[in-house]
């Protein structure tokens, strides 16, 4: 898995999670939010978000529609579908498991208990 | 979602415009934020574009993502499908084969049946063509005379035209090497009857039907191309046929195919006039056949009525030749196809049975697989795979399966069609040159049906589980449509029944064929080489010349190493025939009951060479010459029929020509010989007569050579002898007598092979079906078995339990199958020889064979059941 693959996978998850938690948002908003959450550690081009969003849309996890933003600009809003919701929950579970397993491996090096 | 992707393809332009708009909106929002934080407007835009990573680059990456998905999931599904199918290779193989059999066999059989039964004849409006056969009480399908036909032509109103025809096989010398070519002699009006106009030149005139003017020929299209290189200037050229120059007056188009092989010895490649004058004294010279075309609007029964009236009138007018004789009309289509139709229908029945069995197995297989996968599918649904995705994956997998089955089926169909074309060609020569192709419609129809069945039985039960599983948690038992449930079990019973019917049919055919093969033909067929040695009448006019040629030939051949003896005969059994009417001395001939005998003109060596025994009196010897008293031999059947209760030796007979002042010489019967089966092994011996060659010279004799070793090895040397006497001659139709008899059985043998093949297939499929159902039944009941064993049941008892189920299914199926077999046994009767249609031995054997396979198929899962460890099975729940 290349760095971009990891990024793609985590990016998609982060988008879904954000939409799940706080409802529909436009591309720019999602980009800013992800930047914030990751503590500015992921310095990515905002542009990489759009292919990811397109893919999510093709997979049926999100739908998009033109709407109006807070400051009265027209923008394309993305929101989660039912399948997307299910996917988020499953993915969250997967990540938890993966993290737990990794944790164990890391701890193995520490004390032999 | 799929629609969106599809629309993506169409609305590519619109999509791009939309995204451009979205990017612009993104930049605008970013700029707003930047301005609010105090960044100047121009700088804000620059920073926004930078943060985006460039507009064009983003567009490009976006386009990339768009291009991929159309193909990616499909490839994913395909890969997944292939992987799944490979993982369960056994299932895949069996299912593919089953599908292939269904699609392939079906398509092949129906293609050929369609070709033969529906469009058998390559002539325009062939359904209006009828044959005129001569008919007497003791000779129902016999030949006609040109005089009778000429009268029909003149008086009858029902026909467009009527024409006679007959074989002719001259030696053609021309541009290339001399060879014997099969042709057809045709009477006046033949081409009108056939309804085809010549491609080049013209057809024969009425004048050319007069002897002397008849040195003209019309070439068939194939011959024109093959031997004369499609020479456009061929009309007017001369060709030497049997030593006589004939002028080509026309060439026929490819539309006109040869008459079927039921009417000719070999497909005719060119035409010449019959050239027989209307001669009332030759009315009884019946060596031709006749074909007519019905006028539009005239039905066959109406034409037959008119012919009957005419026959009656002729019988009154010409009592000596026509009393008791009438003409029978048979549609050409019926005459040709009638011989092959029963076999075809039999094959169709067999293939439908196999198709049904294959379908049953397929359905059971799919049900079983679906049941096994319900857990897997339920799990995947639970963790979030969309319903659409699942359906798509299953469909792809099953489409792959159906595709594989279809491809293999296509291969099978081609192979089968090849064999079937060979079968058809035995009666209809056009199948040799223009074989039936796979009927696209039938293939598509069968393919669609089986694909639908695959998809339905494969995907629907599996997806059903998704709903129930989501609701009730993943279940371990109690599937709705089970592979061991009542549906599956009744299907298995039905396929067992069908298998029994097929086995029974095959068994009957095998016994019938065996009986037929062991019929003694009345002569010895092993180590006999035969070939036609015909002398062109132009160069062999005097009978003495013929005789001396043939005598010299036999002498030369008999001294060759490897030759025991040799003889000559005018008509070889199983190849051709020559029926002649006779009258007996001392018994006034009653024209209604003139006996007809198969006549053989033979050299003295013929009867010993063929191993035909003498029963009474003496055989021919070299003292029977032209000058000595005319003598004949008759066979036992003729002796019994003509001279019941007394010895025919010493009695006299002569050939009957219906003239009151007949010049025919009386011939003395000097001996009685054994019977010979002449026409086919299943037709009893006819009345037969032998006359010495010296007293009835003929120019078309067949040489029979008895060899000590393999007969074909001497073929070249014998032909050499012929050439040494006369280099202009060529022998043809060279074969061994074994082959000649074998050819007569060819159709039966092929049909037997096919039905036998189907029966074996049915047996295998039936056994597999039983095995499948029992296995699943056992698998479902693992828990129950485990409990029984835990409570103390012995393995043997468990095994017996399973066996009982299997045997119950088999017995039910066998009983039903036996019932069906007996009920429809009469359908097979026309194909059988000396075997009763409701033969209990064959039925019993069929049931036994099936029973044995079923026992084996049941035993294997039963054994597995006993080996199941109760502990693990219980824990697995």
PDB file of C-alpha atoms in Angstrom, chain A residues 8 26-29 31-32 44-48 50-55 57-61 66 69 71 73-76 78 83 86-87 90, chain B residues 1 5 18-19 21-23 25-26 28-34 36 48 50-53 58 61-63 65-67 69-70 72 383-384 386:
ATOM      1  CA  UNK A   8      -7.275   7.712   0.114  1.00  0.00           C
ATOM      2  CA  UNK A  26     -19.746  21.135   0.909  1.00  0.00           C
ATOM      3  CA  UNK A  27     -16.314  20.116  -0.413  1.00  0.00           C
ATOM      4  CA  UNK A  28     -14.473  23.148   0.918  1.00  0.00           C
ATOM      5  CA  UNK A  29     -15.989  22.765   4.348  1.00  0.00           C
ATOM      6  CA  UNK A  31     -11.477  19.939   3.485  1.00  0.00           C
ATOM      7  CA  UNK A  32     -11.124  22.565   6.217  1.00  0.00           C
ATOM      8  CA  UNK A  44      -2.713  17.743   1.678  1.00  0.00           C
ATOM      9  CA  UNK A  45      -3.932  19.544  -1.336  1.00  0.00           C
ATOM     10  CA  UNK A  46      -7.585  20.291  -0.994  1.00  0.00           C
ATOM     11  CA  UNK A  47      -7.842  19.059  -4.562  1.00  0.00           C
ATOM     12  CA  UNK A  48      -7.272  15.440  -3.553  1.00  0.00           C
ATOM     13  CA  UNK A  50     -12.650  15.783  -4.949  1.00  0.00           C
ATOM     14  CA  UNK A  51     -11.683  12.500  -6.604  1.00  0.00           C
ATOM     15  CA  UNK A  52     -12.311  10.861  -3.232  1.00  0.00           C
ATOM     16  CA  UNK A  53     -15.748  12.469  -3.019  1.00  0.00           C
ATOM     17  CA  UNK A  54     -16.516  11.333  -6.552  1.00  0.00           C
ATOM     18  CA  UNK A  55     -15.539   7.809  -5.700  1.00  0.00           C
ATOM     19  CA  UNK A  57     -20.552   9.027  -4.722  1.00  0.00           C
ATOM     20  CA  UNK A  58     -19.972   6.293  -7.301  1.00  0.00           C
ATOM     21  CA  UNK A  59     -19.889   3.702  -4.546  1.00  0.00           C
ATOM     22  CA  UNK A  60     -23.200   4.978  -3.341  1.00  0.00           C
ATOM     23  CA  UNK A  61     -22.113   6.092   0.096  1.00  0.00           C
ATOM     24  CA  UNK A  66     -26.484  22.029  -5.122  1.00  0.00           C
ATOM     25  CA  UNK A  69     -23.868  28.041   1.967  1.00  0.00           C
ATOM     26  CA  UNK A  71     -22.732  33.274   3.360  1.00  0.00           C
ATOM     27  CA  UNK A  73     -22.823  31.260  -1.944  1.00  0.00           C
ATOM     28  CA  UNK A  74     -24.097  28.385  -4.049  1.00  0.00           C
ATOM     29  CA  UNK A  75     -22.148  25.237  -3.303  1.00  0.00           C
ATOM     30  CA  UNK A  76     -22.485  21.479  -3.858  1.00  0.00           C
ATOM     31  CA  UNK A  78     -22.604  16.105   0.161  1.00  0.00           C
ATOM     32  CA  UNK A  83     -25.340   2.513   2.798  1.00  0.00           C
ATOM     33  CA  UNK A  86     -23.609   1.370   7.486  1.00  0.00           C
ATOM     34  CA  UNK A  87     -20.202   1.629   5.903  1.00  0.00           C
ATOM     35  CA  UNK A  90     -18.349  -1.063   9.827  1.00  0.00           C
TER      36      UNK A  90
ATOM     37  CA  UNK B   1     -26.221   4.691  -8.355  1.00  0.00           C
ATOM     38  CA  UNK B   5     -22.613   5.950 -13.564  1.00  0.00           C
ATOM     39  CA  UNK B  18     -20.821  20.923 -13.226  1.00  0.00           C
ATOM     40  CA  UNK B  19     -17.525  20.057 -11.591  1.00  0.00           C
ATOM     41  CA  UNK B  21     -18.679  25.075 -11.339  1.00  0.00           C
ATOM     42  CA  UNK B  22     -18.091  23.214  -8.071  1.00  0.00           C
ATOM     43  CA  UNK B  23     -14.387  24.018  -8.114  1.00  0.00           C
ATOM     44  CA  UNK B  25     -17.564  27.610  -5.809  1.00  0.00           C
ATOM     45  CA  UNK B  26     -14.859  25.987  -3.632  1.00  0.00           C
ATOM     46  CA  UNK B  28     -14.938  31.354  -3.901  1.00  0.00           C
ATOM     47  CA  UNK B  29     -15.662  30.027  -0.396  1.00  0.00           C
ATOM     48  CA  UNK B  30     -11.933  29.912   0.327  1.00  0.00           C
ATOM     49  CA  UNK B  31     -11.495  33.442  -0.960  1.00  0.00           C
ATOM     50  CA  UNK B  32     -14.367  34.627   1.247  1.00  0.00           C
ATOM     51  CA  UNK B  33     -12.666  33.184   4.311  1.00  0.00           C
ATOM     52  CA  UNK B  34      -9.310  34.651   3.351  1.00  0.00           C
ATOM     53  CA  UNK B  36     -12.509  37.910   6.137  1.00  0.00           C
ATOM     54  CA  UNK B  48      -6.868  29.510  -2.714  1.00  0.00           C
ATOM     55  CA  UNK B  50      -2.403  27.054  -4.400  1.00  0.00           C
ATOM     56  CA  UNK B  51      -4.166  25.335  -1.520  1.00  0.00           C
ATOM     57  CA  UNK B  52      -6.346  23.527  -4.028  1.00  0.00           C
ATOM     58  CA  UNK B  53      -3.278  22.262  -5.800  1.00  0.00           C
ATOM     59  CA  UNK B  58      -7.544  18.790  -9.789  1.00  0.00           C
ATOM     60  CA  UNK B  61      -7.405  13.803 -11.174  1.00  0.00           C
ATOM     61  CA  UNK B  62     -11.123  14.102 -11.023  1.00  0.00           C
ATOM     62  CA  UNK B  63     -11.399  12.937 -14.632  1.00  0.00           C
ATOM     63  CA  UNK B  65     -11.449   8.878 -11.060  1.00  0.00           C
ATOM     64  CA  UNK B  66     -14.393   9.183 -13.397  1.00  0.00           C
ATOM     65  CA  UNK B  67     -12.913   6.975 -16.061  1.00  0.00           C
ATOM     66  CA  UNK B  69     -15.207   3.014 -12.080  1.00  0.00           C
ATOM     67  CA  UNK B  70     -17.160   1.900 -15.097  1.00  0.00           C
ATOM     68  CA  UNK B  72     -13.304  -1.431 -12.096  1.00  0.00           C
ATOM     69  CA  UNK B 383     -21.292  -5.785   7.663  1.00  0.00           C
ATOM     70  CA  UNK B 384     -22.580  -3.424   5.084  1.00  0.00           C
ATOM     71  CA  UNK B 386     -25.077  -3.070  -0.385  1.00  0.00           C
TER      72      UNK B 386
END
